[in-house]
PDB file of C-alpha atoms in Angstrom:
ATOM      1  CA  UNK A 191     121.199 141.355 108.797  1.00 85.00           C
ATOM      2  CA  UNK A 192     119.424 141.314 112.518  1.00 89.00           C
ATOM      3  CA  UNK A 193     116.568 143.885 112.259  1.00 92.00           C
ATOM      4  CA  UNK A 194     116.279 143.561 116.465  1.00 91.00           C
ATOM      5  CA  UNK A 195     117.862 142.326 119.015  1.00 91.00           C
ATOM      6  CA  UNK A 196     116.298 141.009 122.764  1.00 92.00           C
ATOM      7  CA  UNK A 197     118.091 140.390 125.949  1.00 92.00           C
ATOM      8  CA  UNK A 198     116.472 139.728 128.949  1.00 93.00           C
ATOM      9  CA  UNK A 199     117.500 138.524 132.597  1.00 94.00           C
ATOM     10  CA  UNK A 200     114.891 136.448 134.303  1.00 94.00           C
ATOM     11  CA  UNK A 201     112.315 137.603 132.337  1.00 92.00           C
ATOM     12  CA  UNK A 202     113.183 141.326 132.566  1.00 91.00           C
ATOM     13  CA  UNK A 203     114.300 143.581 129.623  1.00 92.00           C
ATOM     14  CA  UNK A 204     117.410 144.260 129.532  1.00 89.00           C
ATOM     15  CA  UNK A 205     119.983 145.840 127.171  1.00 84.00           C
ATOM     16  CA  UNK A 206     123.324 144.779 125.760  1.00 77.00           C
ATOM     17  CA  UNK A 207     126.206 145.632 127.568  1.00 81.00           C
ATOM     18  CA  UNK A 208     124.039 146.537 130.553  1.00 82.00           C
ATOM     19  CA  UNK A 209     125.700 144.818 133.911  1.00 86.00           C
ATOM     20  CA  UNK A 210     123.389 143.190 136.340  1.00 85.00           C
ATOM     21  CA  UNK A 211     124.671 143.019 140.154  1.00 88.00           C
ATOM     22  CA  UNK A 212     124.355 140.071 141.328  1.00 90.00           C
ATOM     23  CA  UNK A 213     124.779 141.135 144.589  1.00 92.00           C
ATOM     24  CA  UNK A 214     120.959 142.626 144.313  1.00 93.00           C
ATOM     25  CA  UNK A 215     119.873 139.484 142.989  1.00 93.00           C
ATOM     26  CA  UNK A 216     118.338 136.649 145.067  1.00 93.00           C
ATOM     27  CA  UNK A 217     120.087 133.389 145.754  1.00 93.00           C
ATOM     28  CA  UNK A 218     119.426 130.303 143.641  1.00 93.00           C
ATOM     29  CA  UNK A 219     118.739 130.337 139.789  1.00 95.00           C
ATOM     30  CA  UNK A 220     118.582 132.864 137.161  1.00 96.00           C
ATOM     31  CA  UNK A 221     118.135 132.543 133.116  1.00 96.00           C
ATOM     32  CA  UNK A 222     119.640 134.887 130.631  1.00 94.00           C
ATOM     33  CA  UNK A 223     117.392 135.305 127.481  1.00 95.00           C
ATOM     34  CA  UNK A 224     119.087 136.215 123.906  1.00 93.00           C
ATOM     35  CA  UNK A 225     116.187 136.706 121.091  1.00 94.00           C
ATOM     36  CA  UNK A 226     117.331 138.141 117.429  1.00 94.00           C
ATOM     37  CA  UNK A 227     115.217 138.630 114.297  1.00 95.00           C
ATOM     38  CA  UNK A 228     116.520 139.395 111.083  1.00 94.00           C
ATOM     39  CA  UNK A 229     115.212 141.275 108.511  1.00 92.00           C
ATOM     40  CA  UNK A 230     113.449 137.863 106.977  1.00 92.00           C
ATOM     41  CA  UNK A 231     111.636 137.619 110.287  1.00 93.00           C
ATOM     42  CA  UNK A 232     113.666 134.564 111.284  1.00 93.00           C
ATOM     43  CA  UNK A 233     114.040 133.834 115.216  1.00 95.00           C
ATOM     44  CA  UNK A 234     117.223 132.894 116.678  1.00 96.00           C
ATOM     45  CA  UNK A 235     117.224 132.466 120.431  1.00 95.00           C
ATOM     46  CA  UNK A 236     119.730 131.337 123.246  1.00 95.00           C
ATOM     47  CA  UNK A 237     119.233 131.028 126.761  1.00 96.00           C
ATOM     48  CA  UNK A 238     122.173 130.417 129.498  1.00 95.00           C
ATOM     49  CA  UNK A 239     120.873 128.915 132.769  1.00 96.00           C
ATOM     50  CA  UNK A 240     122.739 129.673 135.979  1.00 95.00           C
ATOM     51  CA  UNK A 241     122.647 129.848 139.921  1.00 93.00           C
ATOM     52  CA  UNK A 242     124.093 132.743 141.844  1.00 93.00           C
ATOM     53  CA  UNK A 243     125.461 131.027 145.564  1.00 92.00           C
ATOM     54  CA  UNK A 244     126.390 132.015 148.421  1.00 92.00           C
ATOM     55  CA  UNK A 245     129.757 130.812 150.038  1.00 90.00           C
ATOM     56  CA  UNK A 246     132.126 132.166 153.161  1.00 90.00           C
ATOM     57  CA  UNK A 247     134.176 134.382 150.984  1.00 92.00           C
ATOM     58  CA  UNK A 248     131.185 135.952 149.081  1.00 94.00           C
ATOM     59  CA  UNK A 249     129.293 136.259 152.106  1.00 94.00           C
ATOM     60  CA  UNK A 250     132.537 138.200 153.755  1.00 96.00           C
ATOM     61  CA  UNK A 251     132.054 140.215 150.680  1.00 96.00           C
ATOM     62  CA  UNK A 252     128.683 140.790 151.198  1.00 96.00           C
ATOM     63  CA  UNK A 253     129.607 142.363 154.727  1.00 97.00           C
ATOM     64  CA  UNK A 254     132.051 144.502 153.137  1.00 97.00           C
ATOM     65  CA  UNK A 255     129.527 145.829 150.382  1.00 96.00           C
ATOM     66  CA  UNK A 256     126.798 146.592 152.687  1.00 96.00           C
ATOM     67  CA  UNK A 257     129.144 148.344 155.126  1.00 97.00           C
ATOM     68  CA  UNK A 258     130.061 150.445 151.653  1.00 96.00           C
ATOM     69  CA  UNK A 259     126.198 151.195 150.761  1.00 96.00           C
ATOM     70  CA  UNK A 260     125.695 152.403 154.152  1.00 96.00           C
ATOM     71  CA  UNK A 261     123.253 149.595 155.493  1.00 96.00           C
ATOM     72  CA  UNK A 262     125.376 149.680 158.823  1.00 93.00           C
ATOM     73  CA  UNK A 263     127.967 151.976 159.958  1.00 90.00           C
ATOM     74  CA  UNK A 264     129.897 150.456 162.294  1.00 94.00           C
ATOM     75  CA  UNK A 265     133.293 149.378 161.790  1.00 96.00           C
ATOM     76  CA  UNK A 266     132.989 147.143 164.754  1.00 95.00           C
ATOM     77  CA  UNK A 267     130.075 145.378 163.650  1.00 95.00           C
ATOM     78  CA  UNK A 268     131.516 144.415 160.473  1.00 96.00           C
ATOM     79  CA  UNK A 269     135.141 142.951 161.849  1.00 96.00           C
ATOM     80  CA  UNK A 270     132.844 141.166 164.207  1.00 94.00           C
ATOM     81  CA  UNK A 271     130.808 139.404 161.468  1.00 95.00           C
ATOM     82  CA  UNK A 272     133.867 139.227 158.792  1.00 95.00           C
ATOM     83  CA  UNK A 273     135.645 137.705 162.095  1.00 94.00           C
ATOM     84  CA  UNK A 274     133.008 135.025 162.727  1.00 91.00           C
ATOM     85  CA  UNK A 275     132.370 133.733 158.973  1.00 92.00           C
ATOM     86  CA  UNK A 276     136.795 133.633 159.287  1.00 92.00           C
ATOM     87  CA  UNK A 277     136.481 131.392 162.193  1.00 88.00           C
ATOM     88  CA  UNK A 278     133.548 128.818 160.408  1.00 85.00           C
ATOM     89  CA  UNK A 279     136.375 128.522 157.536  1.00 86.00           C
ATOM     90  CA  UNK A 280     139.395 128.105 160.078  1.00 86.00           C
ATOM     91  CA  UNK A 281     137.485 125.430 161.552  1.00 83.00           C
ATOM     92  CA  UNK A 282     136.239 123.849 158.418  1.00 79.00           C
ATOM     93  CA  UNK A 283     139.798 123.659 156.823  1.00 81.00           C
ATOM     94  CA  UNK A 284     141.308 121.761 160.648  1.00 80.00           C
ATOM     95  CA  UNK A 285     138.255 119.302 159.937  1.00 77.00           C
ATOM     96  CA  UNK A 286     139.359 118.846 156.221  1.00 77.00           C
ATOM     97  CA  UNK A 287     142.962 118.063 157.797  1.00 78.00           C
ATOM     98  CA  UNK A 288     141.733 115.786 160.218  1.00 76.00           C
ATOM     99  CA  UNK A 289     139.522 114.066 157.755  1.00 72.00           C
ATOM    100  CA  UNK A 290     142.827 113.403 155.594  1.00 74.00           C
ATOM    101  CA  UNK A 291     144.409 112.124 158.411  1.00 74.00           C
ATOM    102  CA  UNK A 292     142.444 109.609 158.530  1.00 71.00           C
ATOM    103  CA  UNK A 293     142.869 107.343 155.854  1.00 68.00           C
ATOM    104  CA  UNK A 294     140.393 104.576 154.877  1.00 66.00           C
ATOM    105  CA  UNK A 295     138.433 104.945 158.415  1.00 64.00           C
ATOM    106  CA  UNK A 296     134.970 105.638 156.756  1.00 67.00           C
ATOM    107  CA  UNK A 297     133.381 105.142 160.369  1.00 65.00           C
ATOM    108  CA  UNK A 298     135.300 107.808 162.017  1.00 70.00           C
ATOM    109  CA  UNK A 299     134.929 110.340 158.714  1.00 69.00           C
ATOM    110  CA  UNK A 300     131.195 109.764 159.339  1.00 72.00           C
ATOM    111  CA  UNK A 301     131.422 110.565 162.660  1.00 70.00           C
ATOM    112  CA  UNK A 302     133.505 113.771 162.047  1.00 73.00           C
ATOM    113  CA  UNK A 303     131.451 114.788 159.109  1.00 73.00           C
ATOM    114  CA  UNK A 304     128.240 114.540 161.854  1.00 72.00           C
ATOM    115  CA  UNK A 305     130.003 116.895 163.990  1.00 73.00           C
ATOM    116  CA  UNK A 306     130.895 119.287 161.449  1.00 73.00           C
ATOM    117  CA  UNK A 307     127.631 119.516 160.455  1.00 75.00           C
ATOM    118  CA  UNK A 308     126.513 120.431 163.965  1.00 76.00           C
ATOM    119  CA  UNK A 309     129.534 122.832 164.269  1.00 79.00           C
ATOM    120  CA  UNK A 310     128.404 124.103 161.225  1.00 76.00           C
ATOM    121  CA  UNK A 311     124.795 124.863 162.497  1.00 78.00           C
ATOM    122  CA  UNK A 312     125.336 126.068 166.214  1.00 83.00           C
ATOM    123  CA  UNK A 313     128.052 128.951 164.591  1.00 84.00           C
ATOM    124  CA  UNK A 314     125.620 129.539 161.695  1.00 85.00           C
ATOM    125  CA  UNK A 315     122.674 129.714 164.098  1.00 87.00           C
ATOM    126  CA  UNK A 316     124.738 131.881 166.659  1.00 89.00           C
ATOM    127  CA  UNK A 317     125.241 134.548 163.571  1.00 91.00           C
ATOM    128  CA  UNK A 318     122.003 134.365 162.628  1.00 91.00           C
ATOM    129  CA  UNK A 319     120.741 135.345 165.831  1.00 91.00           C
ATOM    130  CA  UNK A 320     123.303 138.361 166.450  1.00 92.00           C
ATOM    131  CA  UNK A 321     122.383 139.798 162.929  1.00 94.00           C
ATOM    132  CA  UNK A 322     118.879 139.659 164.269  1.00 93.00           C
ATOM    133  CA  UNK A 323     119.744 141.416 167.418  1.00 93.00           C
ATOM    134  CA  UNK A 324     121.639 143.801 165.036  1.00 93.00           C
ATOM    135  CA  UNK A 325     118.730 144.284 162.996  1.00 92.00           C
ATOM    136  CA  UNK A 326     116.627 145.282 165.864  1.00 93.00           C
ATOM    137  CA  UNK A 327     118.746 147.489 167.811  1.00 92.00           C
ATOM    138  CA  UNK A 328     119.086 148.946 164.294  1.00 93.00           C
ATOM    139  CA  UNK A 329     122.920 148.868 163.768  1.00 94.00           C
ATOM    140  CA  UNK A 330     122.139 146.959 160.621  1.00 95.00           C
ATOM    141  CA  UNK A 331     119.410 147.871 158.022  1.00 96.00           C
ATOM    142  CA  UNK A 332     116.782 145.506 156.749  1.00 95.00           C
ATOM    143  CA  UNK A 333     118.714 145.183 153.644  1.00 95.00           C
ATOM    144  CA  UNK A 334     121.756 144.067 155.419  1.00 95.00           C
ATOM    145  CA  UNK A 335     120.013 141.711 157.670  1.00 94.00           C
ATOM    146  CA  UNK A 336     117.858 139.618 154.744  1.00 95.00           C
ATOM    147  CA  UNK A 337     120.981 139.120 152.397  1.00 95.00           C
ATOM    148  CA  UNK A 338     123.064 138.313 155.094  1.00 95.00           C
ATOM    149  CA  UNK A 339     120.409 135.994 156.752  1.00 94.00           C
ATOM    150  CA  UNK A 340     119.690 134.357 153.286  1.00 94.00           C
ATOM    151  CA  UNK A 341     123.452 133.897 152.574  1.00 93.00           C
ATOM    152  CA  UNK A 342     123.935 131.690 155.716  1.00 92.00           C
ATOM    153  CA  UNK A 343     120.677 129.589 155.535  1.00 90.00           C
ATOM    154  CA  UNK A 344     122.675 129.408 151.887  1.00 90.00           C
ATOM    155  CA  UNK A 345     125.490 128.133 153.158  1.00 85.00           C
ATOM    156  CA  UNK A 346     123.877 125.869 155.607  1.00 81.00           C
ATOM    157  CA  UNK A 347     121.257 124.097 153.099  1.00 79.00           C
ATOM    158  CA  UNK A 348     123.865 123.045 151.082  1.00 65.00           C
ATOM    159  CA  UNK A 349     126.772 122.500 153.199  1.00 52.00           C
ATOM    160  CA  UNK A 350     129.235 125.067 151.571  1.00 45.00           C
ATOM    161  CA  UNK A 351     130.712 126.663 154.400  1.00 44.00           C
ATOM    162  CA  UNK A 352     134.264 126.022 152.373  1.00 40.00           C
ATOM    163  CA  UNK A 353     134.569 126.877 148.216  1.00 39.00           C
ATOM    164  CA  UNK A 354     135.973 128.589 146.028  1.00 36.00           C
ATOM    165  CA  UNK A 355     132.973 129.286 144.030  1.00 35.00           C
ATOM    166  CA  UNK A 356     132.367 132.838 144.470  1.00 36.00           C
ATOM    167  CA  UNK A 357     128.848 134.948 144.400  1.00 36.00           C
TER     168      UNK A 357
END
């Protein structure tokens, strides 16, 4: 029989059955730790390896948490931001068509793809800059203003302004 049983989440203890919000954890990866002895002192472990992301959707979730904890209270504010993060995907998706369009034209694709990039970092940019302003004329918390911040130099670094992987 197992005479103990380990868990631990990036090096923490942690207990069976306990949940662990991702949404307080940092971008990027993460290890899960199973350790279990038996009454022979045998050691069995397994590990699962994992990276929490950050993509449109779960940053628009994001918004709509922190409103919830309280780390701004303005219902303006977060329209405004769900808004903008709606508009980099509306945009994203009319490139996608566009890029379909234009079948075997690798030159063009190239082209479009260097433009969406820039798109991409101008509106990115242009958010990151209001959430400071935010931040300082304290409509938004710290708290807000890091994960938020973090989740769009996310989504820039790696160019996922448009998944369906979720956070």
């Amino acid at each position: 029989g197992v005479f103990s049983f380990d868990l631990s989440f990036d090096g923490t203890a942690t207990t069976s059955g306990q949940r662990v919000a991702l949404f307080f954890q940092k971008l990027g990866n993460h290890k899960l730790l199973a350790t279990s002895t038996d009454f022979m002192n045998n050691v069995a472990t397994s590990s699962v390896n994992f990276r929490v992301i950050a993509t449109p959707e779960s940053t628009i979730s994001d918004i709509e948490r922190a409103f919830s904890l309280g780390w701004f209270t303005k219902k303006q504010v977060r329209n405004t931001l769900i808004a903008q993060i709606k508009a980099m995907i509306k945009i994203e998706k009319k490139i996608e068509v566009i890029e379909e369009k234009l079948k075997n034209g690798k030159k063009k694709i190239t082209r479009i793809e260097r433009l969406e990039k820039k798109i991409d970092r101008v509106l990115a940019k242009a958010l990151k800059t209001e959430l400071k302003l935010y931040n300082k004329g304290k409509i938004i918390n710290n708290q807000a203003n890091n994960l938020l911040q973090k989740d769009i130099e996310w989504l820039l670094k790696d160019c996922l302004l448009y998944s369906n992987i979720r956070r």
